[in-house]
Coordinates of C-alpha atoms and ligand atoms in Angstrom, one line a residue:
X258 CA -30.3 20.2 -97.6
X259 CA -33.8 18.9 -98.2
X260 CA -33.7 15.3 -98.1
X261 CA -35.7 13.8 -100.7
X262 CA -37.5 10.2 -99.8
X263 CA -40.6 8.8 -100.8
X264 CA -43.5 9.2 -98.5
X265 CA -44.3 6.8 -95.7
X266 CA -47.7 5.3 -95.4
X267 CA -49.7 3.2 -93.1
X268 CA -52.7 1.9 -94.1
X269 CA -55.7 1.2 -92.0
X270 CA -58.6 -1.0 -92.9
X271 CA -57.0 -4.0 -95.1
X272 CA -60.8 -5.7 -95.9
X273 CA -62.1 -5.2 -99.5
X274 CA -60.9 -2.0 -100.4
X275 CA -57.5 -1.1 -98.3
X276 CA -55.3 -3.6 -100.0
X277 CA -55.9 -1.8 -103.0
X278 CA -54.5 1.4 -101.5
X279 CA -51.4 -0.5 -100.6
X280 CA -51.2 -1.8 -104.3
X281 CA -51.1 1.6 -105.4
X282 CA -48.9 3.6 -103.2
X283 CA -46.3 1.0 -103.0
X284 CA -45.8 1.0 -106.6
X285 CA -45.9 4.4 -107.1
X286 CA -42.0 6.2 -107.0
X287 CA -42.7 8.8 -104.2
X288 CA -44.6 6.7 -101.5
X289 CA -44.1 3.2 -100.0
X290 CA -46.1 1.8 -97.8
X291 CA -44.5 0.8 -94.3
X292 CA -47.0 -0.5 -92.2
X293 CA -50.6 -2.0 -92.0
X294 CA -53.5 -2.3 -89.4
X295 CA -56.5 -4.2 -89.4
X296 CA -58.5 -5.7 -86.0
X297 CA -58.9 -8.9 -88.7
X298 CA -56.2 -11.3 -88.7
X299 CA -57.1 -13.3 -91.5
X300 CA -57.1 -10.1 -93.0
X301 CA -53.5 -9.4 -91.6
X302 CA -52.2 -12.4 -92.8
X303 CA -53.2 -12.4 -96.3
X304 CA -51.7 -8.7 -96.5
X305 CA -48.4 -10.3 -95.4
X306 CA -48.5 -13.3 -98.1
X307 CA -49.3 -10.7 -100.6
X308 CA -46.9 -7.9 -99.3
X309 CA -44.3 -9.7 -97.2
X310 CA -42.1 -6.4 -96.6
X311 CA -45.0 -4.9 -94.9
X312 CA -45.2 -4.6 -91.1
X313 CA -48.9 -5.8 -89.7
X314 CA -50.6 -4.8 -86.7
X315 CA -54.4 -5.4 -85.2
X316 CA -53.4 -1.8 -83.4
X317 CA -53.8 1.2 -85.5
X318 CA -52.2 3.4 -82.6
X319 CA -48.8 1.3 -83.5
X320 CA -49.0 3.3 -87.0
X321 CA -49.1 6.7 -85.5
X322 CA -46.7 6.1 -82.6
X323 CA -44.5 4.8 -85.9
X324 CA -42.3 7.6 -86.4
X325 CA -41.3 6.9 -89.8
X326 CA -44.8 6.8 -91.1
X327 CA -45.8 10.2 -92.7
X328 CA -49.3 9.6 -93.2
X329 CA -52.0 6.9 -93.2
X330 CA -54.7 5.5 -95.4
X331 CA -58.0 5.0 -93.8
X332 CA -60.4 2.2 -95.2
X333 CA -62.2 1.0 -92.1
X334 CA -65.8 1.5 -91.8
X335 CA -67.2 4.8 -92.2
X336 CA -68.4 4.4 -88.5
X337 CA -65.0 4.4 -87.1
X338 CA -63.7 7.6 -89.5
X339 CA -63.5 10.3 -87.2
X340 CA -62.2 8.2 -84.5
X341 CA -58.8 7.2 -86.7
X342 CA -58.6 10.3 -88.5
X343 CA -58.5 12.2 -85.4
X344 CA -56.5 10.2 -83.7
X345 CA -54.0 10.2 -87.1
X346 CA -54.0 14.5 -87.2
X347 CA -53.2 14.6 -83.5
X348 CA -49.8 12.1 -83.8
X349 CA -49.2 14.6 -86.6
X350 CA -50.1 12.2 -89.6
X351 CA -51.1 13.0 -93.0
X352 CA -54.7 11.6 -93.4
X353 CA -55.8 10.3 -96.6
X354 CA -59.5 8.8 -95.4
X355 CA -62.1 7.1 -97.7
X356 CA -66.0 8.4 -98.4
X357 CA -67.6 9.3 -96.9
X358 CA -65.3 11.8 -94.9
X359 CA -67.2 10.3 -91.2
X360 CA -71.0 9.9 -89.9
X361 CA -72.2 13.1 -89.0
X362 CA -71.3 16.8 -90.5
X363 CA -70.5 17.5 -86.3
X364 CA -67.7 14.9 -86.3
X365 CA -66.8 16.5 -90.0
X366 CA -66.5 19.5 -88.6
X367 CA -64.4 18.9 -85.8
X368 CA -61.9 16.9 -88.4
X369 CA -61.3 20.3 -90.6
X370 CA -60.7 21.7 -87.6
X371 CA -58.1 19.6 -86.4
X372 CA -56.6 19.3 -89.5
X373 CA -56.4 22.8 -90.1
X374 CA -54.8 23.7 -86.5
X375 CA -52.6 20.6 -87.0
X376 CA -51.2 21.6 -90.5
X377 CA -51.9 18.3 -91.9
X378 CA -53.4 17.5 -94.8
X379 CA -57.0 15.6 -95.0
X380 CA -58.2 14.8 -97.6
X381 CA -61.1 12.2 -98.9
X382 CA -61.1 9.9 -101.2
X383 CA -63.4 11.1 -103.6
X384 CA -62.2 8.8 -106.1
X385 CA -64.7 9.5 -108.7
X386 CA -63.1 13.4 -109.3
X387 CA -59.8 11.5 -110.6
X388 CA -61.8 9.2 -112.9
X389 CA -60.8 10.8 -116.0
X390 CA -64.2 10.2 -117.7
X391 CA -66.0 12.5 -115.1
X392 CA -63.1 14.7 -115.8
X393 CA -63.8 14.8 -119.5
X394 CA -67.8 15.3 -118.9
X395 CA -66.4 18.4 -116.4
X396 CA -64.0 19.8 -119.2
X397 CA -67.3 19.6 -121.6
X398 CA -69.7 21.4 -119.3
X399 CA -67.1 23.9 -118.3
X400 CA -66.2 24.8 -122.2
X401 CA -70.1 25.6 -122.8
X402 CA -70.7 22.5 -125.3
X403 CA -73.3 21.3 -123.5
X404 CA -74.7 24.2 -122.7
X405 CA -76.9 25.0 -119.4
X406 CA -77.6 22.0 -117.2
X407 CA -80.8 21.2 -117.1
X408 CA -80.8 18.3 -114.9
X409 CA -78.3 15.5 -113.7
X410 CA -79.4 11.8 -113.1
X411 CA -77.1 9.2 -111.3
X412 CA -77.5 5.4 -111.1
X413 CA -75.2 3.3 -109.3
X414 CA -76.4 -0.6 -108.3
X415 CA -75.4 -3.5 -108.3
X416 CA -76.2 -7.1 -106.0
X417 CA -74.2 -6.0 -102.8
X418 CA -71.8 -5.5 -101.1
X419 CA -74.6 -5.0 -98.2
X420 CA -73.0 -2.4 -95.7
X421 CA -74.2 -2.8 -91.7
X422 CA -73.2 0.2 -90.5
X423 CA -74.3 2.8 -93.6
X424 CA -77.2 2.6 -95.7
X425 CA -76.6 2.8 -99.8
X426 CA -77.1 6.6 -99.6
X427 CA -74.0 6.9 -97.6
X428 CA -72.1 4.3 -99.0
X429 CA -72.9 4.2 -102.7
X430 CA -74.5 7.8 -103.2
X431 CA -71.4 9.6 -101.9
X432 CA -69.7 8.9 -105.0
X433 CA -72.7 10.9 -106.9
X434 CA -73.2 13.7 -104.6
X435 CA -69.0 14.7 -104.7
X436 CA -69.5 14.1 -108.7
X437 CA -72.7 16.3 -109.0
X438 CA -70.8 19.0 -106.9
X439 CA -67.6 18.9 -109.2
X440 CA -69.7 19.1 -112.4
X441 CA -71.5 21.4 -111.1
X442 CA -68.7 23.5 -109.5
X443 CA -71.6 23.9 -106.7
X444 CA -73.8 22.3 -103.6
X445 CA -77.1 21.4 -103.4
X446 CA -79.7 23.3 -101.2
X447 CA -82.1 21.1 -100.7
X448 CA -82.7 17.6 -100.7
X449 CA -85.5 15.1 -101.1
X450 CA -85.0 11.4 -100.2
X451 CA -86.6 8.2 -99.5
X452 CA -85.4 4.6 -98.9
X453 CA -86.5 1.3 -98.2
X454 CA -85.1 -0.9 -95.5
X455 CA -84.9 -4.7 -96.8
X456 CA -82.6 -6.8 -95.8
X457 CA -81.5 -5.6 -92.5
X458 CA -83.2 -3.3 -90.0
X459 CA -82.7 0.4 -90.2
X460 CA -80.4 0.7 -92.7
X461 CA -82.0 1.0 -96.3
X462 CA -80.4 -1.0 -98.9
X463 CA -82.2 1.2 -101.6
X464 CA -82.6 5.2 -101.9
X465 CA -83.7 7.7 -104.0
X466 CA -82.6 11.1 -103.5
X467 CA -83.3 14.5 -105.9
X468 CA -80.9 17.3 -104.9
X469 CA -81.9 20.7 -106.3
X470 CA -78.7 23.4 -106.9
X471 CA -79.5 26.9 -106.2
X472 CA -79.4 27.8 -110.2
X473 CA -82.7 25.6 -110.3
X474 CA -80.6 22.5 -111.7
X475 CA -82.3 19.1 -110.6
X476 CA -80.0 15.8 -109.8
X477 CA -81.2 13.0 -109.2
X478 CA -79.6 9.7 -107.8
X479 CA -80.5 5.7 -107.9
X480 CA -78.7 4.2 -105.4
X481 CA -79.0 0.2 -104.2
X482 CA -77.1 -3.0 -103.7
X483 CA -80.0 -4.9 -104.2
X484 CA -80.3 -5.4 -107.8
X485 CA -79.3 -7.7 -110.1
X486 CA -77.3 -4.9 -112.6
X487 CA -74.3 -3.1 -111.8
X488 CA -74.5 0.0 -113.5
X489 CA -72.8 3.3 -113.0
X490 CA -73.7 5.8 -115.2
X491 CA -74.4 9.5 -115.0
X492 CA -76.5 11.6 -117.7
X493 CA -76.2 15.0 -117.9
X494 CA -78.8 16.8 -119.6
X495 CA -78.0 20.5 -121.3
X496 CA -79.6 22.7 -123.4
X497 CA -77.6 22.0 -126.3
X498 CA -75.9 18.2 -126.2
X499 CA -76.3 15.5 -123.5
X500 CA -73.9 13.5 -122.6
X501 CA -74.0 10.0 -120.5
X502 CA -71.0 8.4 -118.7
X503 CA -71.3 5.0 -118.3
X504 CA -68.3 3.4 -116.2
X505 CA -68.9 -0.1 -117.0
X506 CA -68.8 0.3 -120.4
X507 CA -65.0 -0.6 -121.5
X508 CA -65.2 0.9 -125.1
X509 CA -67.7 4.1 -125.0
X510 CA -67.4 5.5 -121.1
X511 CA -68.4 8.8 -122.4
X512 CA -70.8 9.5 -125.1
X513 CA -71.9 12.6 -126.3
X514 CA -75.3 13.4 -127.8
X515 CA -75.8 16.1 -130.5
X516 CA -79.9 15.8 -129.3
X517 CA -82.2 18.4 -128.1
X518 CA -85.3 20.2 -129.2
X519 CA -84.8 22.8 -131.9
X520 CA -87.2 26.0 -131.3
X521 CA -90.1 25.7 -134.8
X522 CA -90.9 28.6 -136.3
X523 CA -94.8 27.2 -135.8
X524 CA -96.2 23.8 -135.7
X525 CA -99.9 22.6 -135.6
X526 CA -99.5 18.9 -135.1
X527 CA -97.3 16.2 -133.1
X528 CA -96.6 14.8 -136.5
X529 CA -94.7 18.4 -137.3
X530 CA -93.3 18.2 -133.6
X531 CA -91.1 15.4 -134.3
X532 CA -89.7 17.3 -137.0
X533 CA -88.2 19.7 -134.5
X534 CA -86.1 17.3 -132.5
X535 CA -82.4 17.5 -133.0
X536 CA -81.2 14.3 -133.6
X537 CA -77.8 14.3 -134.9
X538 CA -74.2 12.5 -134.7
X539 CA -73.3 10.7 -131.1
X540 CA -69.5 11.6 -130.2
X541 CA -67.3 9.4 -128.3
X542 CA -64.1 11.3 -127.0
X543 CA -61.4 9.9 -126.1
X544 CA -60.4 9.2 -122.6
X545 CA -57.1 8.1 -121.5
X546 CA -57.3 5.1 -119.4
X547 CA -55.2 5.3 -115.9
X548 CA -56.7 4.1 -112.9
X549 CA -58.8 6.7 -110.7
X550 CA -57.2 5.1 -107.4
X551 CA -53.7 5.8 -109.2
X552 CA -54.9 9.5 -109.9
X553 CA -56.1 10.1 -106.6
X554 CA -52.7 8.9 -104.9
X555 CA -51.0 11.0 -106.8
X556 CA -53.2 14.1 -105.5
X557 CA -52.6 13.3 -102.2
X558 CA -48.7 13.2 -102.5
X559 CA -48.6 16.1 -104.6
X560 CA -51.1 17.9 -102.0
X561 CA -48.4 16.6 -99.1
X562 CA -45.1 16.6 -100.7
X563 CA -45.4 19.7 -103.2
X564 CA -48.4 21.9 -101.2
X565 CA -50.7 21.7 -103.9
X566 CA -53.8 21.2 -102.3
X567 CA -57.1 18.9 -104.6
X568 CA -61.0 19.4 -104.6
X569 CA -60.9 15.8 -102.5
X570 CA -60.6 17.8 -99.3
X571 CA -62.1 18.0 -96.0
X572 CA -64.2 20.9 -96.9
X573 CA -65.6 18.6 -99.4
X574 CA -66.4 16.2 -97.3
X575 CA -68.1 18.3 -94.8
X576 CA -70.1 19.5 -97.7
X577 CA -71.2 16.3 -98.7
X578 CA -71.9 15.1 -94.8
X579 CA -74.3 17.7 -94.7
X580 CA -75.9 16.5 -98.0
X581 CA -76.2 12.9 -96.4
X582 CA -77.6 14.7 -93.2
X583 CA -80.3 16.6 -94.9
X584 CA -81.0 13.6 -96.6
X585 CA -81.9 11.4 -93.7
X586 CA -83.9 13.8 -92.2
X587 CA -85.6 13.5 -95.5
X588 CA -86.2 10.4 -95.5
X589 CA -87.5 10.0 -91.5
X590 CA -89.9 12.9 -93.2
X591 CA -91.2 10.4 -96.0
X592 CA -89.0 12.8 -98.8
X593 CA -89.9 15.8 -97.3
X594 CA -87.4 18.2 -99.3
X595 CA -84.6 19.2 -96.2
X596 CA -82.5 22.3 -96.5
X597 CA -78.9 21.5 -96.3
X598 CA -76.9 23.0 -94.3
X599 CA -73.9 25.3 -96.0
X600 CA -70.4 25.1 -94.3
X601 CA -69.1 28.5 -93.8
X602 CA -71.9 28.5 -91.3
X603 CA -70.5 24.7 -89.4
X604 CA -67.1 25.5 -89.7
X605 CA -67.2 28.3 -87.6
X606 CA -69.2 26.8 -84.8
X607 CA -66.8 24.0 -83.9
X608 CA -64.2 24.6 -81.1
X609 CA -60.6 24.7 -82.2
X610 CA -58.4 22.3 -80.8
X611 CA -57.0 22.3 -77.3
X612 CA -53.4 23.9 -77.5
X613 CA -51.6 20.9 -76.3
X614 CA -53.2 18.7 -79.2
X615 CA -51.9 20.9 -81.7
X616 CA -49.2 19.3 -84.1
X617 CA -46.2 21.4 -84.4
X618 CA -46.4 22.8 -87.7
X619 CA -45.3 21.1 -90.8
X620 CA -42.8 24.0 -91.9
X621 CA -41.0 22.0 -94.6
X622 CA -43.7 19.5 -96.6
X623 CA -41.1 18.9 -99.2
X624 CA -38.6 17.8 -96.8
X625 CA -41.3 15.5 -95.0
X626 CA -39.9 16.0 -92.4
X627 CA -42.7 16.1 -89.3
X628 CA -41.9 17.3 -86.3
X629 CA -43.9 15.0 -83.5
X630 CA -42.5 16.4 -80.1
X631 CA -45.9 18.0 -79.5
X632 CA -47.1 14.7 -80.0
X633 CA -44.6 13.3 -78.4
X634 CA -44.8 15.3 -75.1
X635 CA -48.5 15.4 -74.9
X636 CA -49.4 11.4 -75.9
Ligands
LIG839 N1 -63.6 4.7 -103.1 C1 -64.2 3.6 -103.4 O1 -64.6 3.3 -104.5 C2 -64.5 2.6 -102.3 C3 -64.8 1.3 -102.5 C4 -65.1 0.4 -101.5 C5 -65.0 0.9 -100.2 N2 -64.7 2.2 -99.9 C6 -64.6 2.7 -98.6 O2 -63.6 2.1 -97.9 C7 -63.9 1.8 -96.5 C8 -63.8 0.3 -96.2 O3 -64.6 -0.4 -97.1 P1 -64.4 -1.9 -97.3 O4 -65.3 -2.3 -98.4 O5 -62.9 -2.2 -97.5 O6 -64.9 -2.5 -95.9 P2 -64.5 -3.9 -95.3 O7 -65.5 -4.1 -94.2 O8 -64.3 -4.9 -96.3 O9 -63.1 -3.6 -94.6 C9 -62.9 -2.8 -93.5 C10 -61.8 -3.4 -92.7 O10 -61.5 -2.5 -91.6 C11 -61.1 -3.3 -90.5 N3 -61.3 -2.5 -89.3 C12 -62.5 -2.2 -88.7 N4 -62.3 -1.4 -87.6 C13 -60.9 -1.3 -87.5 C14 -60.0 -0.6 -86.6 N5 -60.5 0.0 -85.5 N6 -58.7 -0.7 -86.8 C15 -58.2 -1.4 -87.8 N7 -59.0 -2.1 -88.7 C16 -60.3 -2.0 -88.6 C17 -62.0 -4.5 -90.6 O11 -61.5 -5.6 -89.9 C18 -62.0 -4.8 -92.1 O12 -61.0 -5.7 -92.5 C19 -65.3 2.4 -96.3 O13 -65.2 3.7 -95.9 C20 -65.9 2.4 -97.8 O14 -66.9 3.4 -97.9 C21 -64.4 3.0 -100.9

């Protein structure tokens, strides 16, 4: 008999953005949350006034040895990704890890990997591929209404929060590279970026970055946590109807624009040009408001409890390590454009994982129940 419970979490990483990942899956009906880590204790102990039935710990290792606990929630710095999520897929955990998926496309890599020998699911959060305006814009391009896709442009700012281990390109541009590739249904091929180093040494607190498809479509991205505006908007550009998304805009997220160039029969001045611009009615569709973070835990226990795998997965986030990666060597080569890499090529060089690492295999997801005695015997 398949014994039905809600799913176990831990989550790891309680700073800005963790506690809202133990909001969300312990009020959903098929998770709770168990168990949290975090090095901080200040951090620890505000998680326990606001949570008291949750279990604290500054070691993440006390989560996986945790036997109840399905899977974890990883929303430390991007730095220390691969370490926890490997860690997590060897003691046979579900992973759920934020953007991006670690530093480098190597450590990537190695993560698909292990996931994929382990039988675990990994997936990223992505979070802006359950945001239901994106999803709209998606459901737009895919029917045709907008037409080809000329070009894509991305801006994203706002006055911090200033990162000291990623630059904005990593941290803030990861959300528009993973939307770019869902509209898109694609990856880029090449990219061109430069960035400017401000406040801190090394790490550039402001990029631009043009990523070029291989259909000839151009996207572009404004990334920086050094300006006075938060904006978050992305305009897509087609060859009938454009359409801009704007996030921070409560009433009008998504607005479509009936706009383009109509071809003339002839015209011999500017004055006639302007007659040939198509400027007709905006649209503003409706979008049915739930929260992204909400959407995107429901993915993940779908993906874990029912099999049904999301876009928000490893091989994603491979895809968009090697975006980043292409892009720093752009920008050490003053925006140089930099061929990214594709992933069927990276996937296969990595080495599998050593036998005795290997998770025993998840046979019954539904059931949740894990077996850990490889784990067991090998940690
Ligand atoms: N999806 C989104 O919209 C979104 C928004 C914000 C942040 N994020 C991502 O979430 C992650 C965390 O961001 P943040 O803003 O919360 O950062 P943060 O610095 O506020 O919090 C990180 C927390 O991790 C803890 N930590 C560091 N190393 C640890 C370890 N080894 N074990 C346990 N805890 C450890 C720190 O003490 C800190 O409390 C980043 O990957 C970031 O990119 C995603």
């Amino acid at each position: 008999m398949v014994e039905k419970r809600p799913l176990r979490l831990g989550v790891i990483g309680c700073g800005h953005w963790g506690p809202n990942h133990l909001r969300v899956f312990s009020e959903l009906d098929r998770s709770e949350v168990l168990a949290c880590a975090d090095t901080n204790e200040s951090r620890l102990a505000q998680i326990r006034q606001r949570f008291p039935r949750v279990s604290t710990t500054a070691d993440y290792h006390d989560l996986l040895d945790n036997e109840e606990i399905d899977a974890v929630v990883i929303a430390t710095p991007t730095d220390t990704h691969a370490r926890i999520a490997k860690d997590a897929l060897i003691a046979g955990k579900h992973v759920l890890v934020e953007k991006p998926i670690c530093r480098t496309s190597a450590e990537a890599s190695e993560l698909l990997t292990i996931a994929e020998s382990a039988k675990r699911v990994l997936m990223v959060g992505h979070v802006f591929v359950f945001n239901n305006g994106i999803r709209k814009l998606k459901e737009l391009i895919q029917s045709g209404e907008l037409g080809q896709i000329h070009y894509l442009d991305a801006i994203r700012t706002n006055l911090g929060p200033v990162r000291g281990d990623v630059n904005a390109l990593f941290d803030l541009g990861t959300h528009d590279i993973t939307i770019f590739n869902y509209l898109l249904d694609s990856t880029p091929v090449e990219v061109s970026a430069m960035g400017r180093c401000i406040s801190q040494q090394s790490i550039e607190d402001v990029c631009f970055a043009t990523l070029r498809y291989a259909d000839g479509t151009l996207a572009h991205i404004h990334v920086s946590w050094m300006n006075p505006r938060k904006i978050r908007s992305v305009t897509a550009i087609g060859e009938r109807k454009m359409a801009h998304w704007d996030d921070v805009n409560p009433d009008h997220t998504l607005m479509i624009y009936n706009k383009g160039f109509e071809e003339p029969p002839y015209y011999d001045s500017f004055g006639e040009f302007h007659y040939i611009l198509r400027n007709a009615d905006v649209h503003l569709p409706a979008i049915r408001r739930t929260e992204p973070l909400v959407n995107q835990a429901e993915a993940f226990l779908d993906w874990v409890i029912d099999g049904t795998p999301c876009n928000a997965d490893a091989v994603e986030g491979l895809r968009v390590a090697n975006v980043l990666e292409a892009a720093t060597k752009s920008i050490q080569n003053n925006g140089a454009f930099c061929d990214v890499e594709s992933v069927s090529t990276l996937v296969c060089k990595e080495a599998t994982l050593p036998a005795n690492q290997v998770c025993a295999p998840n046979s019954d997801a539904t059931a949740l129940k894990v077996s850990r005695d490889t784990h067991k015997a090998t940690s």
